[in-house]
Every structure is written in C-alpha cells, then in structure tokens.
C-alpha cells in the first residue's frame, strides 16, 4: 500500500488527511494518508526512512521554506516563490529522490481569478510566510501589483499602522495569509480600516475554519466581496495529487 502524508508542526486539525483518505476510498486507490507531526524539519529523513512506502508529502507551517534544503529538485515556480508545499517521493533503486512543487499558487489563482474585475490592479498581502509568497506570486501572474504587510519593519513591506483608507482604496484586493481569526481564536482579525471598504474591494481569507472569519464579516458589512480559503484548499489538494503522479 502506498503512503502519502503531511509534515508540519503543530498539525492539530488537518483538512488534508480527511480529504485524501476519502478520495482514496471513493476511487478505490490502494493508499493511505497520514499526519507526520515533526518538531524539527531535521526529522524529515527519519520519516522517510521509517516509511519506505511514502510516495508523496504535503508541507505546511512552519516548513514550506525550510524543507527546500532537503530536496533534490525544486520546480522553477516553487523556486521563484521560495516555498514548497508538495513533495513527490521517488524511489530509484536504493536512492530516494525528493522533488518539490508549489500547489498553493495553483489553488489560489484558480480560486480568486473569477472574482477579479478590471479595476482590481493592486493587492495587499497580509503576512510574509510561505503561503503569502505563493499568493503574491499568483497575484502578479494575474497582472496585479502586490505589497506585503508585516507587523515588523522589513524591506519591501508596509506595516499595519500605515494602511490608511486611501491605501485600501488603491490596493482594493486584500488577502489574509496570517492565522488571525482561525479557530479557536475566531474574534481576532487583521488591523485594517474596514470602514473604508466598498463593493470595489475583495477580501480573500486563506482561513477556512470558521467558514466566515471576522475579517470576512467586517468586509461584508461594508459591501466588499469576500471569500474563504476552502476552494483554494480543494484545488491545491487536487493539484498535489497531480504532482505526486507525474505532472511537472
């Protein structure tokens, strides 16, 4: 039986394990998906050695960037993004070859593209982690200019206290790539001038639990077009399967 799995820390509630195991059952695929919660990325070789049946892995927080040092191949797209969330495990004789890809960018762009209109030309990307890099890359591939928002002074970013009503009017697509608002901390949200939002704004939240975050509720209150990350998750899970099975 082939094995697939998820590495990250902490894992807690995982969408991937339920999705993939249900798919394997529905399609009669002789495989099982497991969670591999590792406290350090240095434990990855141990996971591989103990599970010679592994054919593929997903990678989540905090290892999307750190995992790249272990890979034999990184796709040009994942290298440009600077983050990997899909690994294909190939067994070539006694050698194990790890190939890295990014399905976040595929899931995100396919999910947000139908929402975009001609006046959506600039975006704020909240957060600076691996997912935010994929989102920024995806938005730029769709023709939008992006600026990352950080809590700290970092090159090429702006800080939350600098986001004025004029900024959200100009950067009228806002994507939350932070965990703010995720269950169980559902009464948190990024610090933004929500009262300045209009129906010309899109607020997209990568969080999918709860279905409607406080970030989304506040946006909807002022007429913004809002969406959560569930569709992105489904699309990137489907893309993961394609990468595991030979799509380059």
mmCIF file of C-alpha atoms in Angstrom:
data_model
loop_
_atom_site.group_PDB
_atom_site.id
_atom_site.type_symbol
_atom_site.label_atom_id
_atom_site.label_comp_id
_atom_site.label_asym_id
_atom_site.label_seq_id
_atom_site.Cartn_x
_atom_site.Cartn_y
_atom_site.Cartn_z
ATOM 1 C CA UNK A 1 0.000 0.000 0.000
ATOM 2 C CA UNK A 2 1.298 3.432 -0.948
ATOM 3 C CA UNK A 3 1.528 6.121 1.704
ATOM 4 C CA UNK A 4 1.089 9.866 1.467
ATOM 5 C CA UNK A 5 1.170 12.395 4.270
ATOM 6 C CA UNK A 6 1.514 15.848 5.756
ATOM 7 C CA UNK A 7 4.511 17.251 7.622
ATOM 8 C CA UNK A 8 4.243 20.307 9.849
ATOM 9 C CA UNK A 9 4.146 21.418 13.478
ATOM 10 C CA UNK A 10 1.760 21.568 15.146
ATOM 11 C CA UNK A 11 -0.753 19.849 12.889
ATOM 12 C CA UNK A 12 -3.891 19.757 15.031
ATOM 13 C CA UNK A 13 -6.919 19.805 12.740
ATOM 14 C CA UNK A 14 -5.871 18.777 9.234
ATOM 15 C CA UNK A 15 -8.065 19.112 6.172
ATOM 16 C CA UNK A 16 -5.661 17.071 4.046
ATOM 17 C CA UNK A 17 -5.896 13.761 5.897
ATOM 18 C CA UNK A 18 -9.685 13.601 5.608
ATOM 19 C CA UNK A 19 -9.779 14.801 2.012
ATOM 20 C CA UNK A 20 -7.167 12.428 0.642
ATOM 21 C CA UNK A 21 -8.307 9.347 2.559
ATOM 22 C CA UNK A 22 -11.895 9.948 1.390
ATOM 23 C CA UNK A 23 -10.657 10.299 -2.167
ATOM 24 C CA UNK A 24 -8.638 7.088 -1.922
ATOM 25 C CA UNK A 25 -11.733 5.256 -0.628
ATOM 26 C CA UNK A 26 -14.067 6.746 -3.259
ATOM 27 C CA UNK A 27 -11.740 5.946 -6.167
ATOM 28 C CA UNK A 28 -10.549 2.542 -4.939
ATOM 29 C CA UNK A 29 -6.923 3.694 -4.640
ATOM 30 C CA UNK A 30 -4.777 1.388 -2.501
ATOM 31 C CA UNK A 31 -3.195 4.159 -0.428
ATOM 32 C CA UNK A 32 -3.471 5.878 2.937
ATOM 33 C CA UNK A 33 -2.681 9.420 4.061
ATOM 34 C CA UNK A 34 -1.060 10.125 7.446
ATOM 35 C CA UNK A 35 -0.135 13.132 9.550
ATOM 36 C CA UNK A 36 3.566 13.315 10.412
ATOM 37 C CA UNK A 37 3.898 15.961 13.110
ATOM 38 C CA UNK A 38 7.599 16.736 13.443
ATOM 39 C CA UNK A 39 9.060 19.257 15.895
ATOM 40 C CA UNK A 40 12.010 19.976 13.569
ATOM 41 C CA UNK A 41 12.467 19.766 9.804
ATOM 42 C CA UNK A 42 15.613 17.751 10.581
ATOM 43 C CA UNK A 43 13.273 14.842 11.397
ATOM 44 C CA UNK A 44 12.233 14.547 7.724
ATOM 45 C CA UNK A 45 14.887 11.909 6.845
ATOM 46 C CA UNK A 46 13.674 9.797 9.779
ATOM 47 C CA UNK A 47 10.068 9.961 8.488
ATOM 48 C CA UNK A 48 11.275 8.831 5.054
ATOM 49 C CA UNK A 49 13.411 6.005 6.464
ATOM 50 C CA UNK A 50 10.587 4.673 8.648
ATOM 51 C CA UNK A 51 8.052 4.837 5.802
ATOM 52 C CA UNK A 52 9.595 3.347 2.641
ATOM 53 C CA UNK A 53 6.094 3.192 1.088
ATOM 54 C CA UNK A 54 5.843 7.006 1.002
ATOM 55 C CA UNK A 55 5.080 8.362 -2.453
ATOM 56 C CA UNK A 56 4.246 11.953 -1.617
ATOM 57 C CA UNK A 57 4.054 14.584 1.091
ATOM 58 C CA UNK A 58 2.333 17.884 1.671
ATOM 59 C CA UNK A 59 4.222 20.504 3.660
ATOM 60 C CA UNK A 60 2.619 23.059 5.959
ATOM 61 C CA UNK A 61 3.652 25.637 8.572
ATOM 62 C CA UNK A 62 6.481 26.160 9.503
ATOM 63 C CA UNK A 63 8.430 24.090 6.962
ATOM 64 C CA UNK A 64 7.451 25.341 3.483
ATOM 65 C CA UNK A 65 10.734 27.219 3.166
ATOM 66 C CA UNK A 66 12.999 25.137 5.395
ATOM 67 C CA UNK A 67 12.186 21.896 3.551
ATOM 68 C CA UNK A 68 13.831 23.115 0.342
ATOM 69 C CA UNK A 69 17.330 22.281 1.605
ATOM 70 C CA UNK A 70 16.387 18.571 1.643
ATOM 71 C CA UNK A 71 15.125 18.409 -1.940
ATOM 72 C CA UNK A 72 16.915 17.037 -4.990
ATOM 73 C CA UNK A 73 14.755 19.085 -7.370
ATOM 74 C CA UNK A 74 12.621 22.206 -6.948
ATOM 75 C CA UNK A 75 10.282 23.314 -9.730
ATOM 76 C CA UNK A 76 11.054 26.735 -11.244
ATOM 77 C CA UNK A 77 7.733 28.065 -9.941
ATOM 78 C CA UNK A 78 8.358 26.864 -6.373
ATOM 79 C CA UNK A 79 11.897 28.242 -6.504
ATOM 80 C CA UNK A 80 10.613 31.639 -7.658
ATOM 81 C CA UNK A 81 8.050 31.638 -4.856
ATOM 82 C CA UNK A 82 10.604 30.465 -2.307
ATOM 83 C CA UNK A 83 8.309 27.840 -0.792
ATOM 84 C CA UNK A 84 7.394 24.190 -1.374
ATOM 85 C CA UNK A 85 4.203 22.519 -0.160
ATOM 86 C CA UNK A 86 4.212 19.329 -2.270
ATOM 87 C CA UNK A 87 6.959 16.701 -2.409
ATOM 88 C CA UNK A 88 6.994 13.778 -4.778
ATOM 89 C CA UNK A 89 8.989 10.877 -3.322
ATOM 90 C CA UNK A 90 10.660 8.767 -5.992
ATOM 91 C CA UNK A 91 12.474 5.523 -5.245
ATOM 92 C CA UNK A 92 15.272 4.968 -7.760
ATOM 93 C CA UNK A 93 16.956 1.737 -6.704
ATOM 94 C CA UNK A 94 18.366 2.356 -3.238
ATOM 95 C CA UNK A 95 18.225 6.127 -3.690
ATOM 96 C CA UNK A 96 15.273 8.258 -2.611
ATOM 97 C CA UNK A 97 14.751 11.357 -4.746
ATOM 98 C CA UNK A 98 12.648 14.249 -3.440
ATOM 99 C CA UNK A 99 11.022 16.626 -5.932
ATOM 100 C CA UNK A 100 9.405 19.837 -4.667
ATOM 101 C CA UNK A 101 6.480 21.820 -6.075
ATOM 102 C CA UNK A 102 4.015 24.512 -5.002
ATOM 103 C CA UNK A 103 0.293 23.798 -5.334
ATOM 104 C CA UNK A 104 -0.755 26.789 -3.189
ATOM 105 C CA UNK A 105 -0.241 29.138 -6.126
ATOM 106 C CA UNK A 106 -2.376 26.939 -8.400
ATOM 107 C CA UNK A 107 -5.228 26.652 -5.892
ATOM 108 C CA UNK A 108 -5.177 30.350 -5.046
ATOM 109 C CA UNK A 109 -5.057 31.735 -8.578
ATOM 110 C CA UNK A 110 -7.803 29.405 -9.817
ATOM 111 C CA UNK A 111 -9.974 30.418 -6.851
ATOM 112 C CA UNK A 112 -9.551 34.198 -6.943
ATOM 113 C CA UNK A 113 -9.375 34.772 -10.711
ATOM 114 C CA UNK A 114 -13.192 34.647 -11.267
ATOM 115 C CA UNK A 115 -13.597 37.406 -8.626
ATOM 116 C CA UNK A 116 -11.272 39.876 -10.336
ATOM 117 C CA UNK A 117 -12.595 42.809 -12.359
ATOM 118 C CA UNK A 118 -10.825 45.414 -14.455
ATOM 119 C CA UNK A 119 -10.439 47.814 -11.520
ATOM 120 C CA UNK A 120 -8.569 45.246 -9.396
ATOM 121 C CA UNK A 121 -4.978 46.214 -10.178
ATOM 122 C CA UNK A 122 -3.219 46.274 -6.788
ATOM 123 C CA UNK A 123 -3.296 43.957 -3.757
ATOM 124 C CA UNK A 124 -2.263 43.921 -0.118
ATOM 125 C CA UNK A 125 -0.933 40.544 1.011
ATOM 126 C CA UNK A 126 -1.185 40.236 4.793
ATOM 127 C CA UNK A 127 1.695 38.169 6.167
ATOM 128 C CA UNK A 128 5.162 37.216 4.961
ATOM 129 C CA UNK A 129 5.313 33.403 5.299
ATOM 130 C CA UNK A 130 5.353 30.653 2.682
ATOM 131 C CA UNK A 131 1.666 30.940 1.803
ATOM 132 C CA UNK A 132 1.914 34.701 1.351
ATOM 133 C CA UNK A 133 4.799 34.226 -1.081
ATOM 134 C CA UNK A 134 2.668 31.882 -3.193
ATOM 135 C CA UNK A 135 -0.243 34.342 -3.064
ATOM 136 C CA UNK A 136 1.959 37.271 -4.121
ATOM 137 C CA UNK A 137 3.397 35.213 -6.982
ATOM 138 C CA UNK A 138 -0.100 34.168 -8.066
ATOM 139 C CA UNK A 139 -1.481 37.705 -7.986
ATOM 140 C CA UNK A 140 1.453 39.005 -10.023
ATOM 141 C CA UNK A 141 0.882 36.215 -12.565
ATOM 142 C CA UNK A 142 -2.691 37.538 -12.870
ATOM 143 C CA UNK A 143 -1.368 41.038 -13.570
ATOM 144 C CA UNK A 144 -1.754 42.655 -10.139
ATOM 145 C CA UNK A 145 0.846 44.686 -8.295
ATOM 146 C CA UNK A 146 1.366 43.434 -4.718
ATOM 147 C CA UNK A 147 2.654 44.792 -1.422
ATOM 148 C CA UNK A 148 3.256 42.589 1.617
ATOM 149 C CA UNK A 149 2.053 43.751 5.018
ATOM 150 C CA UNK A 150 4.087 42.832 8.095
ATOM 151 C CA UNK A 151 3.878 43.557 11.797
ATOM 152 C CA UNK A 152 7.585 44.356 11.711
ATOM 153 C CA UNK A 153 9.804 46.707 9.721
ATOM 154 C CA UNK A 154 11.068 44.569 6.840
ATOM 155 C CA UNK A 155 12.436 45.523 3.416
ATOM 156 C CA UNK A 156 9.706 45.733 0.791
ATOM 157 C CA UNK A 157 6.815 45.666 3.274
ATOM 158 C CA UNK A 158 4.463 48.133 4.878
ATOM 159 C CA UNK A 159 3.158 47.939 8.416
ATOM 160 C CA UNK A 160 -0.456 47.696 9.524
ATOM 161 C CA UNK A 161 -0.471 51.159 11.101
ATOM 162 C CA UNK A 162 0.430 52.646 7.696
ATOM 163 C CA UNK A 163 -2.690 51.227 5.999
ATOM 164 C CA UNK A 164 -4.975 54.226 5.624
ATOM 165 C CA UNK A 165 -8.388 54.479 3.919
ATOM 166 C CA UNK A 166 -6.554 55.774 0.827
ATOM 167 C CA UNK A 167 -4.386 52.646 0.770
ATOM 168 C CA UNK A 168 -7.349 50.231 0.798
ATOM 169 C CA UNK A 169 -8.992 52.268 -1.933
ATOM 170 C CA UNK A 170 -5.907 51.914 -4.136
ATOM 171 C CA UNK A 171 -4.979 48.358 -3.097
ATOM 172 C CA UNK A 172 -8.524 47.090 -3.350
ATOM 173 C CA UNK A 173 -7.699 43.368 -3.191
ATOM 174 C CA UNK A 174 -6.716 42.248 0.320
ATOM 175 C CA UNK A 175 -5.621 38.674 1.034
ATOM 176 C CA UNK A 176 -5.202 37.425 4.600
ATOM 177 C CA UNK A 177 -2.335 34.928 4.770
ATOM 178 C CA UNK A 178 -1.996 35.161 8.564
ATOM 179 C CA UNK A 179 -3.606 32.822 11.126
ATOM 180 C CA UNK A 180 -5.530 35.735 12.679
ATOM 181 C CA UNK A 181 -9.167 34.675 13.059
ATOM 182 C CA UNK A 182 -8.568 30.942 12.770
ATOM 183 C CA UNK A 183 -10.487 28.658 15.114
ATOM 184 C CA UNK A 184 -10.431 28.764 18.131
ATOM 185 C CA UNK A 185 -9.352 32.445 18.095
ATOM 186 C CA UNK A 186 -12.304 33.489 15.968
ATOM 187 C CA UNK A 187 -12.634 37.005 17.404
ATOM 188 C CA UNK A 188 -9.303 38.148 16.040
ATOM 189 C CA UNK A 189 -8.712 39.851 12.714
ATOM 190 C CA UNK A 190 -6.000 41.895 10.980
ATOM 191 C CA UNK A 191 -5.851 45.568 11.901
ATOM 192 C CA UNK A 192 -7.330 47.443 8.931
ATOM 193 C CA UNK A 193 -9.561 50.496 8.322
ATOM 194 C CA UNK A 194 -12.551 48.277 7.479
ATOM 195 C CA UNK A 195 -14.941 51.252 7.471
ATOM 196 C CA UNK A 196 -13.155 52.474 4.299
ATOM 197 C CA UNK A 197 -14.077 49.336 2.329
ATOM 198 C CA UNK A 198 -16.574 49.459 -0.548
ATOM 199 C CA UNK A 199 -18.038 46.993 -3.080
ATOM 200 C CA UNK A 200 -14.898 47.629 -5.169
ATOM 201 C CA UNK A 201 -12.833 45.719 -2.600
ATOM 202 C CA UNK A 202 -12.149 41.979 -2.469
ATOM 203 C CA UNK A 203 -11.266 40.405 0.887
ATOM 204 C CA UNK A 204 -9.944 36.875 0.470
ATOM 205 C CA UNK A 205 -9.075 34.851 3.576
ATOM 206 C CA UNK A 206 -6.904 31.748 3.307
ATOM 207 C CA UNK A 207 -8.529 30.532 6.535
ATOM 208 C CA UNK A 208 -11.421 28.082 6.092
ATOM 209 C CA UNK A 209 -12.253 27.353 9.756
ATOM 210 C CA UNK A 210 -14.529 29.113 10.621
ATOM 211 C CA UNK A 211 -16.391 29.428 7.300
ATOM 212 C CA UNK A 212 -16.735 33.167 7.815
ATOM 213 C CA UNK A 213 -13.916 34.857 9.703
ATOM 214 C CA UNK A 214 -14.187 38.200 11.463
ATOM 215 C CA UNK A 215 -12.044 39.640 8.630
ATOM 216 C CA UNK A 216 -14.692 38.477 6.152
ATOM 217 C CA UNK A 217 -17.639 39.631 8.294
ATOM 218 C CA UNK A 218 -16.203 43.114 8.634
ATOM 219 C CA UNK A 219 -15.561 43.278 4.893
ATOM 220 C CA UNK A 220 -19.067 42.096 4.020
ATOM 221 C CA UNK A 221 -20.535 44.703 6.380
ATOM 222 C CA UNK A 222 -19.200 47.422 4.075
ATOM 223 C CA UNK A 223 -20.119 45.641 0.838
ATOM 224 C CA UNK A 224 -16.762 44.065 -0.018
ATOM 225 C CA UNK A 225 -16.731 40.803 -1.981
ATOM 226 C CA UNK A 226 -15.439 38.151 0.455
ATOM 227 C CA UNK A 227 -14.287 34.539 0.144
ATOM 228 C CA UNK A 228 -12.645 31.959 2.403
ATOM 229 C CA UNK A 229 -9.861 29.511 1.608
ATOM 230 C CA UNK A 230 -11.828 26.261 1.289
ATOM 231 C CA UNK A 231 -11.996 26.264 -2.508
ATOM 232 C CA UNK A 232 -8.278 27.066 -2.684
ATOM 233 C CA UNK A 233 -7.607 24.127 -0.366
ATOM 234 C CA UNK A 234 -9.627 21.753 -2.542
ATOM 235 C CA UNK A 235 -7.927 22.977 -5.719
ATOM 236 C CA UNK A 236 -4.426 22.720 -4.271
ATOM 237 C CA UNK A 237 -5.170 19.242 -2.872
ATOM 238 C CA UNK A 238 -6.191 18.154 -6.369
ATOM 239 C CA UNK A 239 -3.004 19.705 -7.780
ATOM 240 C CA UNK A 240 -0.952 17.829 -5.137
ATOM 241 C CA UNK A 241 -2.270 14.528 -6.449
ATOM 242 C CA UNK A 242 -1.276 15.502 -9.983
ATOM 243 C CA UNK A 243 2.259 16.403 -8.864
ATOM 244 C CA UNK A 244 2.601 13.112 -6.974
ATOM 245 C CA UNK A 245 1.608 11.249 -10.098
ATOM 246 C CA UNK A 246 3.850 12.819 -12.661
ATOM 247 C CA UNK A 247 2.660 16.319 -13.553
ATOM 248 C CA UNK A 248 5.705 18.602 -13.785
#
